[in-house]
Each structure stands twice: as C-alpha cells, then as structure tokens.
C-alpha cells in the first residue's frame, strides 16, 4: 500500500516493502560494492538544485543507490560543497528524522570548478575519478555524466568527456543529455551525429523528465486500461484537447539559458509534445519502449505542419496592479535578458492530427512562464457524442456501482408552508388517538387521472438512505392539466360514491 502522504509528495519515503522489492530487482543488475560516480555538469544551475540533487538524495535515503557511489558537481562557478548544499537543501525536503542520513549523503558530494570548453577541468575530473578507484580497492569506476547544462555547451562538454573522462574498458560510461536536443531539425541532426561519433547509442540517454511524472505515466493506464474511457477516446466524443503548462514564476535567474531557447523549445516541443503523443497514440503492441516510440512517431507523422497562423506567442511584462511578488518583474527586467529580446515566454499553438481517430479535433498546446497558476492540467472538453456506444444497461450498471440506485421518488403534496405547519400540528395533537376515535371519522381524498396518456412512473437515481431528501422527492398536484379530478371517501364501516369534480380537456 502506498503511504497516504506519498501521494502528495515525491519526497516522502517509499514503504519498506517496496524499497526491498526494488533493491532485490536491482541487485540482479548491480554489484553494490562496485564504485560509481555521478557527475552533475552545471551543478550551480536551476535543474541541478531543484531536481537532480534532490532526486539523488531521495534515492540515497531510500537505499536505492549502489553503496559505493559518489556525487561530483562540476561548473564554472566558484563554489564549495557547503554552498552547493545551501542551494539544493531546501528542495530536498529533509525531515528531522532523516538529518543524519542527509549528512551521510553530503559526505559523498564533492565539487570541481572548471570550464566547459577546455580540457584542464576535465583532466582534474578524471584524476578525481582515479582517486575514487584507488579508494575502492582499484575497482574500475562506472561513470554517469549528467549534462544539466544549456544546449550551447553540449558539443564541447561531450567532446571533452570523450577526450578525457572515459572508462578504460573495464567499466561503463553513460551520458545523459537534457532537452532541448537542438533548436531545429538541422541542429538536432548535427547533435545526434556529433554524439554518435563519440559514444555508442546505448551510452547515450536523452531525457525528458516529464515522462517520469506520475500524471504522465498514468496516461497510458487511464487510456488503455479504462473500459469506460477507451471507447470514447476519439473524435466522436472529444471536441478538442487542451494540454496546458502554466508556471506562476518567471525565468528566475535562468534567463541566460532561457533567452536562447524560448518557451517553445523549452517546454512545448518536448514536454507538451510528449504528452500529446501519449494522449493521441493508438495502443502499442506492448509496453516495450520501441513499441511505444513507434506509436508516438505515427502520431507525429500524421500531424499537420504547424504554420504561423496556428500559433500565438507573447512575453510577460510587469503588472503593477497585481500583488503577486513576482508580478512586479517583467521578463526584460531580468538583467541577463537583452533589452531587445523578443524571446517568447508564452505560446499557444493548435495542432491537427489527420487520422481516423482525431480528424477534425484541434489539439491546443499552451505554455507560459509567469502565468500565475502552476498547473499543467490536461483538459478534454467532452462534446455530445455523435454516436452512443454504451447501452442503457451499461449506464444503469455504472450508476448503481457509483451508489446511485433506481428508486421511485417519495410523493410530497405541494402545499403551502402555512398548511404544512397546520397539518403537522394536527398530526401531533392526535398522535395518541386509537381505533375508537378514528372510527368516528370519514376519510376523503381527491385524485387526478390524466385523460390522455399517464404521468407515467417516475424514477430517480439516488444514494441509499436518501428517500426523504427533498432533492429526490417528486412534487404532486391535485389540480390542473388535461385530466379528470375525482373525489371519494370512506369510513371504518363503508365507502362513499366516486364524485367527478372537474374534467379538463
Ligand atoms: N530548470 C529546470 O527545471 C529544467 C531544466 N532542464 C534543462 O536542463 C538544462 C539546464 O537547465 P537549467 O539548470 O535550468 O539552466 P541554468 O541556466 O541554470 O544553467 C545551468 C548551469 O549552466 C551554466 N551556464 C549557464 N549559461 C551558460 C552559458 N551560456 N554557457 C555556459 N554555461 C552556462 C551555469 O553554470 P556555471 O556558470 O556555474 O558554469 C548554470 O548554473 C537545459 O538544457 C534545460 O532545458 C530540463 C528540465 C527541467
Ligand atoms: O524542462 C523544464 O521544465 C521545468 C518545469 O518542470 P516541472 O517538473 O518543475 O514542472 C520548467 O520550469 C523549465 O523552464 C524547463 O526547462
């Protein structure tokens, strides 16, 4: 069972059973004594402090990392481990009880200051890894290089890595590359070709962290494992799809990178497009990565090329009227943004997927920095179906499963509040009458019969125990309509005649 609080926070520890299970499955592949080094290039940056270091800590805390692992930060900034820690600790959400373990984690961290475009810093990194090897009984060190860097330096850093920091054939080296992977088709192909010359394909990990988000991971299960949704997931039932990414903060010190990318390259063409393909693709042959990739590619191939008329862009400016602390700063108020920058911080695009499932359904991709609401909801405004696939039996079953049972509503005479009170008072006053008292009384009532057709049997769907809830009652009237009003009476010994009071035609 998942801990309750974990549902709300990735920082909460996993349950012991789950950790054991994950460790067991990892032990098959990992020798825990083998030395590993995880190098974060761009350790001084936003991604490193907000995501990479906190994630490494959570894995460490949950015993999901090899025992002999070291974390090396690398960047140009003049930093030390304590200053690095200052930057990332608050994102690690360390609980009081976890503090000793966090100190152990920090002991595993080191920092190397170095440039990206010269060999000197990389040679020092290599010496550092050599020293880890010596400390580990000379066992060869597995290396994982994480490029948490702006794309402008991917080429030089990967080249320096290849020239200075590779394994010696007795361990492995892997390189993780962040998005954006190039800024257009040409540069993306160039980057691919460049990396292919340096590393084997299985050494290169291109990462889109959105694919690791719970909401995104649940998409496939929701689409293909849900028997109610699956048949409705198409143009007959969905009018349009809006995939929306909004952040209530701006570039916050990252403008150096952001201004070279813009919101489209930063999140739209990767994160939002990944979500779009997951939403739109057909069921893959298996959950194997290649099969999923193939289905995503089919969606992309069926997508009409986006033209200028299909896209709106914008840039956030300061808003003096808003009290949000960040609203006083426009994008260009950031000193590292050129005064004439026209980099978009907001974009809305409409895409069309020309296939049988989605023909005619617009897919809107919307993303913005400083949009005052940090949510990325996926909204599928449903439209009235052109064809009804579900049978009424299925609908009845689903309603009942959800606690709404089909029942006849209680009839309640439509009387004024004054009369209601009078009736209640009379009933209370005579609550103790017995047979003898009632025998002296005549009972009368009127009834309405429709002349054409009937009012029919009305039903309501209501939860158990809510019979007398006013919302589920059915108001009745004794007068009006195309009908015949009759009156009758009885006492404890006989029945009176039936009197036709009114006939309405
Ligand atoms: N921030 C986030 O939440 C996410 C970011 N990413 C991706 O991660 C990568 C890094 O992003 P992020 O950490 O936000 O970026 P930052 O702007 O924070 O840059 C990271 C580090 O790179 C160095 N750097 C910055 N600009 C330059 C430059 N022009 N030339 C050389 N070095 C530079 C700086 O370190 P120093 O000067 O000390 O060397 C900086 O601390 C990007 O590719 C981004 O797309 C992906 C997912 C999420
Ligand atoms: O890739 C990026 O994603 C973050 C948003 O990621 P989240 O996991 O924090 O929602 C975004 O802020 C950043 O600009 C971008 O580079």
PDB file of N, CA, C and O in Angstrom, residues 303-343:
ATOM      1  N   UNK A 303       0.572  14.386 -37.942  1.00  0.00           N
ATOM      2  CA  UNK A 303       0.283  15.759 -37.503  1.00  0.00           C
ATOM      3  C   UNK A 303       0.647  16.761 -38.596  1.00  0.00           C
ATOM      4  O   UNK A 303       1.757  16.735 -39.140  1.00  0.00           O
ATOM      5  N   UNK A 304      -0.335  17.612 -38.904  1.00  0.00           N
ATOM      6  CA  UNK A 304      -0.123  18.638 -39.937  1.00  0.00           C
ATOM      7  C   UNK A 304       0.951  19.622 -39.469  1.00  0.00           C
ATOM      8  O   UNK A 304       0.991  19.956 -38.269  1.00  0.00           O
ATOM      9  N   UNK A 305       1.778  20.056 -40.381  1.00  0.00           N
ATOM     10  CA  UNK A 305       2.842  21.002 -40.004  1.00  0.00           C
ATOM     11  C   UNK A 305       2.193  22.282 -39.460  1.00  0.00           C
ATOM     12  O   UNK A 305       1.240  22.802 -40.034  1.00  0.00           O
ATOM     13  N   UNK A 306       2.718  22.762 -38.352  1.00  0.00           N
ATOM     14  CA  UNK A 306       2.154  23.974 -37.741  1.00  0.00           C
ATOM     15  C   UNK A 306       2.624  25.193 -38.540  1.00  0.00           C
ATOM     16  O   UNK A 306       3.804  25.339 -38.819  1.00  0.00           O
ATOM     17  N   UNK A 307       1.670  26.042 -38.907  1.00  0.00           N
ATOM     18  CA  UNK A 307       2.034  27.259 -39.641  1.00  0.00           C
ATOM     19  C   UNK A 307       1.921  28.453 -38.698  1.00  0.00           C
ATOM     20  O   UNK A 307       1.344  28.340 -37.614  1.00  0.00           O
ATOM     21  N   UNK A 308       2.418  29.593 -39.160  1.00  0.00           N
ATOM     22  CA  UNK A 308       2.384  30.783 -38.303  1.00  0.00           C
ATOM     23  C   UNK A 308       0.973  31.144 -37.852  1.00  0.00           C
ATOM     24  O   UNK A 308       0.750  31.596 -36.739  1.00  0.00           O
ATOM     25  N   UNK A 309      -0.002  30.907 -38.741  1.00  0.00           N
ATOM     26  CA  UNK A 309      -1.383  31.260 -38.391  1.00  0.00           C
ATOM     27  C   UNK A 309      -1.922  30.361 -37.257  1.00  0.00           C
ATOM     28  O   UNK A 309      -2.971  30.642 -36.690  1.00  0.00           O
ATOM     29  N   UNK A 310      -1.220  29.301 -36.951  1.00  0.00           N
ATOM     30  CA  UNK A 310      -1.685  28.377 -35.918  1.00  0.00           C
ATOM     31  C   UNK A 310      -1.085  28.669 -34.556  1.00  0.00           C
ATOM     32  O   UNK A 310      -1.225  27.864 -33.623  1.00  0.00           O
ATOM     33  N   UNK A 311      -0.362  29.742 -34.424  1.00  0.00           N
ATOM     34  CA  UNK A 311       0.354  29.946 -33.156  1.00  0.00           C
ATOM     35  C   UNK A 311       0.338  31.404 -32.709  1.00  0.00           C
ATOM     36  O   UNK A 311       0.378  32.310 -33.525  1.00  0.00           O
ATOM     37  N   UNK A 312       0.202  31.568 -31.403  1.00  0.00           N
ATOM     38  CA  UNK A 312       0.253  32.910 -30.798  1.00  0.00           C
ATOM     39  C   UNK A 312       1.393  32.880 -29.788  1.00  0.00           C
ATOM     40  O   UNK A 312       1.533  31.910 -29.046  1.00  0.00           O
ATOM     41  N   UNK A 313       2.227  33.932 -29.766  1.00  0.00           N
ATOM     42  CA  UNK A 313       3.288  33.972 -28.753  1.00  0.00           C
ATOM     43  C   UNK A 313       3.210  35.275 -27.964  1.00  0.00           C
ATOM     44  O   UNK A 313       2.592  36.237 -28.418  1.00  0.00           O
ATOM     45  N   UNK A 314       3.820  35.297 -26.816  1.00  0.00           N
ATOM     46  CA  UNK A 314       3.816  36.522 -26.009  1.00  0.00           C
ATOM     47  C   UNK A 314       4.997  36.514 -25.057  1.00  0.00           C
ATOM     48  O   UNK A 314       5.717  35.518 -24.929  1.00  0.00           O
ATOM     49  N   UNK A 315       5.193  37.639 -24.416  1.00  0.00           N
ATOM     50  CA  UNK A 315       6.286  37.759 -23.439  1.00  0.00           C
ATOM     51  C   UNK A 315       5.714  38.457 -22.215  1.00  0.00           C
ATOM     52  O   UNK A 315       5.008  39.464 -22.364  1.00  0.00           O
ATOM     53  N   UNK A 316       5.998  37.954 -21.031  1.00  0.00           N
ATOM     54  CA  UNK A 316       5.362  38.563 -19.865  1.00  0.00           C
ATOM     55  C   UNK A 316       6.008  39.904 -19.505  1.00  0.00           C
ATOM     56  O   UNK A 316       7.202  40.092 -19.660  1.00  0.00           O
ATOM     57  N   UNK A 317       5.162  40.828 -19.067  1.00  0.00           N
ATOM     58  CA  UNK A 317       5.648  42.148 -18.639  1.00  0.00           C
ATOM     59  C   UNK A 317       5.202  42.346 -17.193  1.00  0.00           C
ATOM     60  O   UNK A 317       4.351  41.598 -16.695  1.00  0.00           O
ATOM     61  N   UNK A 318       5.756  43.349 -16.539  1.00  0.00           N
ATOM     62  CA  UNK A 318       5.383  43.609 -15.142  1.00  0.00           C
ATOM     63  C   UNK A 318       3.924  44.054 -15.078  1.00  0.00           C
ATOM     64  O   UNK A 318       3.410  44.644 -16.018  1.00  0.00           O
ATOM     65  N   UNK A 319       3.272  43.702 -13.990  1.00  0.00           N
ATOM     66  CA  UNK A 319       1.884  44.119 -13.809  1.00  0.00           C
ATOM     67  C   UNK A 319       1.757  44.817 -12.458  1.00  0.00           C
ATOM     68  O   UNK A 319       1.707  44.171 -11.415  1.00  0.00           O
ATOM     69  N   UNK A 320       1.718  46.132 -12.507  1.00  0.00           N
ATOM     70  CA  UNK A 320       1.710  46.925 -11.273  1.00  0.00           C
ATOM     71  C   UNK A 320       0.453  46.682 -10.451  1.00  0.00           C
ATOM     72  O   UNK A 320       0.449  46.849  -9.234  1.00  0.00           O
ATOM     73  N   UNK A 321      -0.627  46.253 -11.099  1.00  0.00           N
ATOM     74  CA  UNK A 321      -1.899  46.091 -10.371  1.00  0.00           C
ATOM     75  C   UNK A 321      -1.998  44.783  -9.595  1.00  0.00           C
ATOM     76  O   UNK A 321      -2.896  44.588  -8.782  1.00  0.00           O
ATOM     77  N   UNK A 322      -1.089  43.853  -9.878  1.00  0.00           N
ATOM     78  CA  UNK A 322      -1.193  42.531  -9.243  1.00  0.00           C
ATOM     79  C   UNK A 322      -0.310  42.487  -7.994  1.00  0.00           C
ATOM     80  O   UNK A 322       0.810  43.003  -8.004  1.00  0.00           O
ATOM     81  N   UNK A 323      -0.806  41.847  -6.886  1.00  0.00           N
ATOM     82  CA  UNK A 323       0.032  41.831  -5.669  1.00  0.00           C
ATOM     83  C   UNK A 323       1.002  40.663  -5.617  1.00  0.00           C
ATOM     84  O   UNK A 323       1.782  40.546  -4.715  1.00  0.00           O
ATOM     85  N   UNK A 324       0.930  39.758  -6.584  1.00  0.00           N
ATOM     86  CA  UNK A 324       1.858  38.622  -6.548  1.00  0.00           C
ATOM     87  C   UNK A 324       3.289  39.167  -6.578  1.00  0.00           C
ATOM     88  O   UNK A 324       3.606  40.060  -7.384  1.00  0.00           O
ATOM     89  N   UNK A 325       4.174  38.645  -5.651  1.00  0.00           N
ATOM     90  CA  UNK A 325       5.524  39.223  -5.558  1.00  0.00           C
ATOM     91  C   UNK A 325       6.268  39.233  -6.894  1.00  0.00           C
ATOM     92  O   UNK A 325       7.061  40.132  -7.163  1.00  0.00           O
ATOM     93  N   UNK A 326       6.036  38.215  -7.731  1.00  0.00           N
ATOM     94  CA  UNK A 326       6.801  38.128  -8.983  1.00  0.00           C
ATOM     95  C   UNK A 326       6.251  39.037 -10.074  1.00  0.00           C
ATOM     96  O   UNK A 326       6.884  39.247 -11.100  1.00  0.00           O
ATOM     97  N   UNK A 327       5.029  39.536  -9.862  1.00  0.00           N
ATOM     98  CA  UNK A 327       4.378  40.284 -10.940  1.00  0.00           C
ATOM     99  C   UNK A 327       5.010  41.649 -11.189  1.00  0.00           C
ATOM    100  O   UNK A 327       4.786  42.274 -12.212  1.00  0.00           O
ATOM    101  N   UNK A 328       5.857  42.092 -10.228  1.00  0.00           N
ATOM    102  CA  UNK A 328       6.475  43.406 -10.412  1.00  0.00           C
ATOM    103  C   UNK A 328       7.627  43.332 -11.417  1.00  0.00           C
ATOM    104  O   UNK A 328       8.147  44.343 -11.845  1.00  0.00           O
ATOM    105  N   UNK A 329       8.032  42.137 -11.787  1.00  0.00           N
ATOM    106  CA  UNK A 329       9.170  41.956 -12.693  1.00  0.00           C
ATOM    107  C   UNK A 329       8.703  41.446 -14.054  1.00  0.00           C
ATOM    108  O   UNK A 329       8.108  40.364 -14.148  1.00  0.00           O
ATOM    109  N   UNK A 330       8.996  42.194 -15.075  1.00  0.00           N
ATOM    110  CA  UNK A 330       8.741  41.703 -16.424  1.00  0.00           C
ATOM    111  C   UNK A 330       9.923  40.849 -16.872  1.00  0.00           C
ATOM    112  O   UNK A 330      10.971  40.851 -16.213  1.00  0.00           O
ATOM    113  N   UNK A 331       9.771  40.126 -17.978  1.00  0.00           N
ATOM    114  CA  UNK A 331      10.859  39.267 -18.455  1.00  0.00           C
ATOM    115  C   UNK A 331      12.116  40.080 -18.710  1.00  0.00           C
ATOM    116  O   UNK A 331      13.214  39.718 -18.305  1.00  0.00           O
ATOM    117  N   UNK A 332      11.931  41.246 -19.340  1.00  0.00           N
ATOM    118  CA  UNK A 332      13.102  42.045 -19.709  1.00  0.00           C
ATOM    119  C   UNK A 332      13.679  42.830 -18.533  1.00  0.00           C
ATOM    120  O   UNK A 332      14.719  43.463 -18.656  1.00  0.00           O
ATOM    121  N   UNK A 333      13.009  42.773 -17.370  1.00  0.00           N
ATOM    122  CA  UNK A 333      13.592  43.411 -16.183  1.00  0.00           C
ATOM    123  C   UNK A 333      14.750  42.577 -15.635  1.00  0.00           C
ATOM    124  O   UNK A 333      15.532  43.046 -14.803  1.00  0.00           O
ATOM    125  N   UNK A 334      14.829  41.310 -16.057  1.00  0.00           N
ATOM    126  CA  UNK A 334      15.951  40.449 -15.648  1.00  0.00           C
ATOM    127  C   UNK A 334      17.207  40.974 -16.356  1.00  0.00           C
ATOM    128  O   UNK A 334      17.223  41.105 -17.591  1.00  0.00           O
ATOM    129  N   UNK A 335      18.252  41.255 -15.551  1.00  0.00           N
ATOM    130  CA  UNK A 335      19.449  41.901 -16.129  1.00  0.00           C
ATOM    131  C   UNK A 335      20.121  41.049 -17.198  1.00  0.00           C
ATOM    132  O   UNK A 335      20.775  41.559 -18.095  1.00  0.00           O
ATOM    133  N   UNK A 336      19.975  39.710 -17.098  1.00  0.00           N
ATOM    134  CA  UNK A 336      20.665  38.896 -18.101  1.00  0.00           C
ATOM    135  C   UNK A 336      19.865  38.733 -19.400  1.00  0.00           C
ATOM    136  O   UNK A 336      20.305  38.037 -20.306  1.00  0.00           O
ATOM    137  N   UNK A 337      18.708  39.395 -19.473  1.00  0.00           N
ATOM    138  CA  UNK A 337      17.940  39.332 -20.735  1.00  0.00           C
ATOM    139  C   UNK A 337      18.271  40.585 -21.556  1.00  0.00           C
ATOM    140  O   UNK A 337      18.168  41.709 -21.040  1.00  0.00           O
ATOM    141  N   UNK A 338      18.670  40.394 -22.818  1.00  0.00           N
ATOM    142  CA  UNK A 338      18.958  41.573 -23.643  1.00  0.00           C
ATOM    143  C   UNK A 338      17.732  42.487 -23.732  1.00  0.00           C
ATOM    144  O   UNK A 338      16.598  41.988 -23.812  1.00  0.00           O
ATOM    145  N   UNK A 339      17.992  43.797 -23.747  1.00  0.00           N
ATOM    146  CA  UNK A 339      16.887  44.759 -23.699  1.00  0.00           C
ATOM    147  C   UNK A 339      15.950  44.610 -24.890  1.00  0.00           C
ATOM    148  O   UNK A 339      14.770  44.963 -24.811  1.00  0.00           O
ATOM    149  N   UNK A 340      16.482  44.098 -26.013  1.00  0.00           N
ATOM    150  CA  UNK A 340      15.616  43.992 -27.201  1.00  0.00           C
ATOM    151  C   UNK A 340      15.138  42.549 -27.430  1.00  0.00           C
ATOM    152  O   UNK A 340      14.703  42.193 -28.519  1.00  0.00           O
ATOM    153  N   UNK A 341      15.205  41.732 -26.395  1.00  0.00           N
ATOM    154  CA  UNK A 341      14.831  40.317 -26.578  1.00  0.00           C
ATOM    155  C   UNK A 341      13.370  40.180 -26.997  1.00  0.00           C
ATOM    156  O   UNK A 341      12.480  40.786 -26.414  1.00  0.00           O
ATOM    157  N   UNK A 342      13.133  39.365 -28.026  1.00  0.00           N
ATOM    158  CA  UNK A 342      11.737  39.051 -28.365  1.00  0.00           C
ATOM    159  C   UNK A 342      11.476  37.555 -28.174  1.00  0.00           C
ATOM    160  O   UNK A 342      10.641  36.949 -28.832  1.00  0.00           O
ATOM    161  N   UNK A 343      12.219  36.975 -27.242  1.00  0.00           N
ATOM    162  CA  UNK A 343      12.037  35.552 -26.924  1.00  0.00           C
ATOM    163  C   UNK A 343      10.651  35.338 -26.307  1.00  0.00           C
ATOM    164  O   UNK A 343      10.302  36.013 -25.343  1.00  0.00           O
TER     165      UNK A 343
END
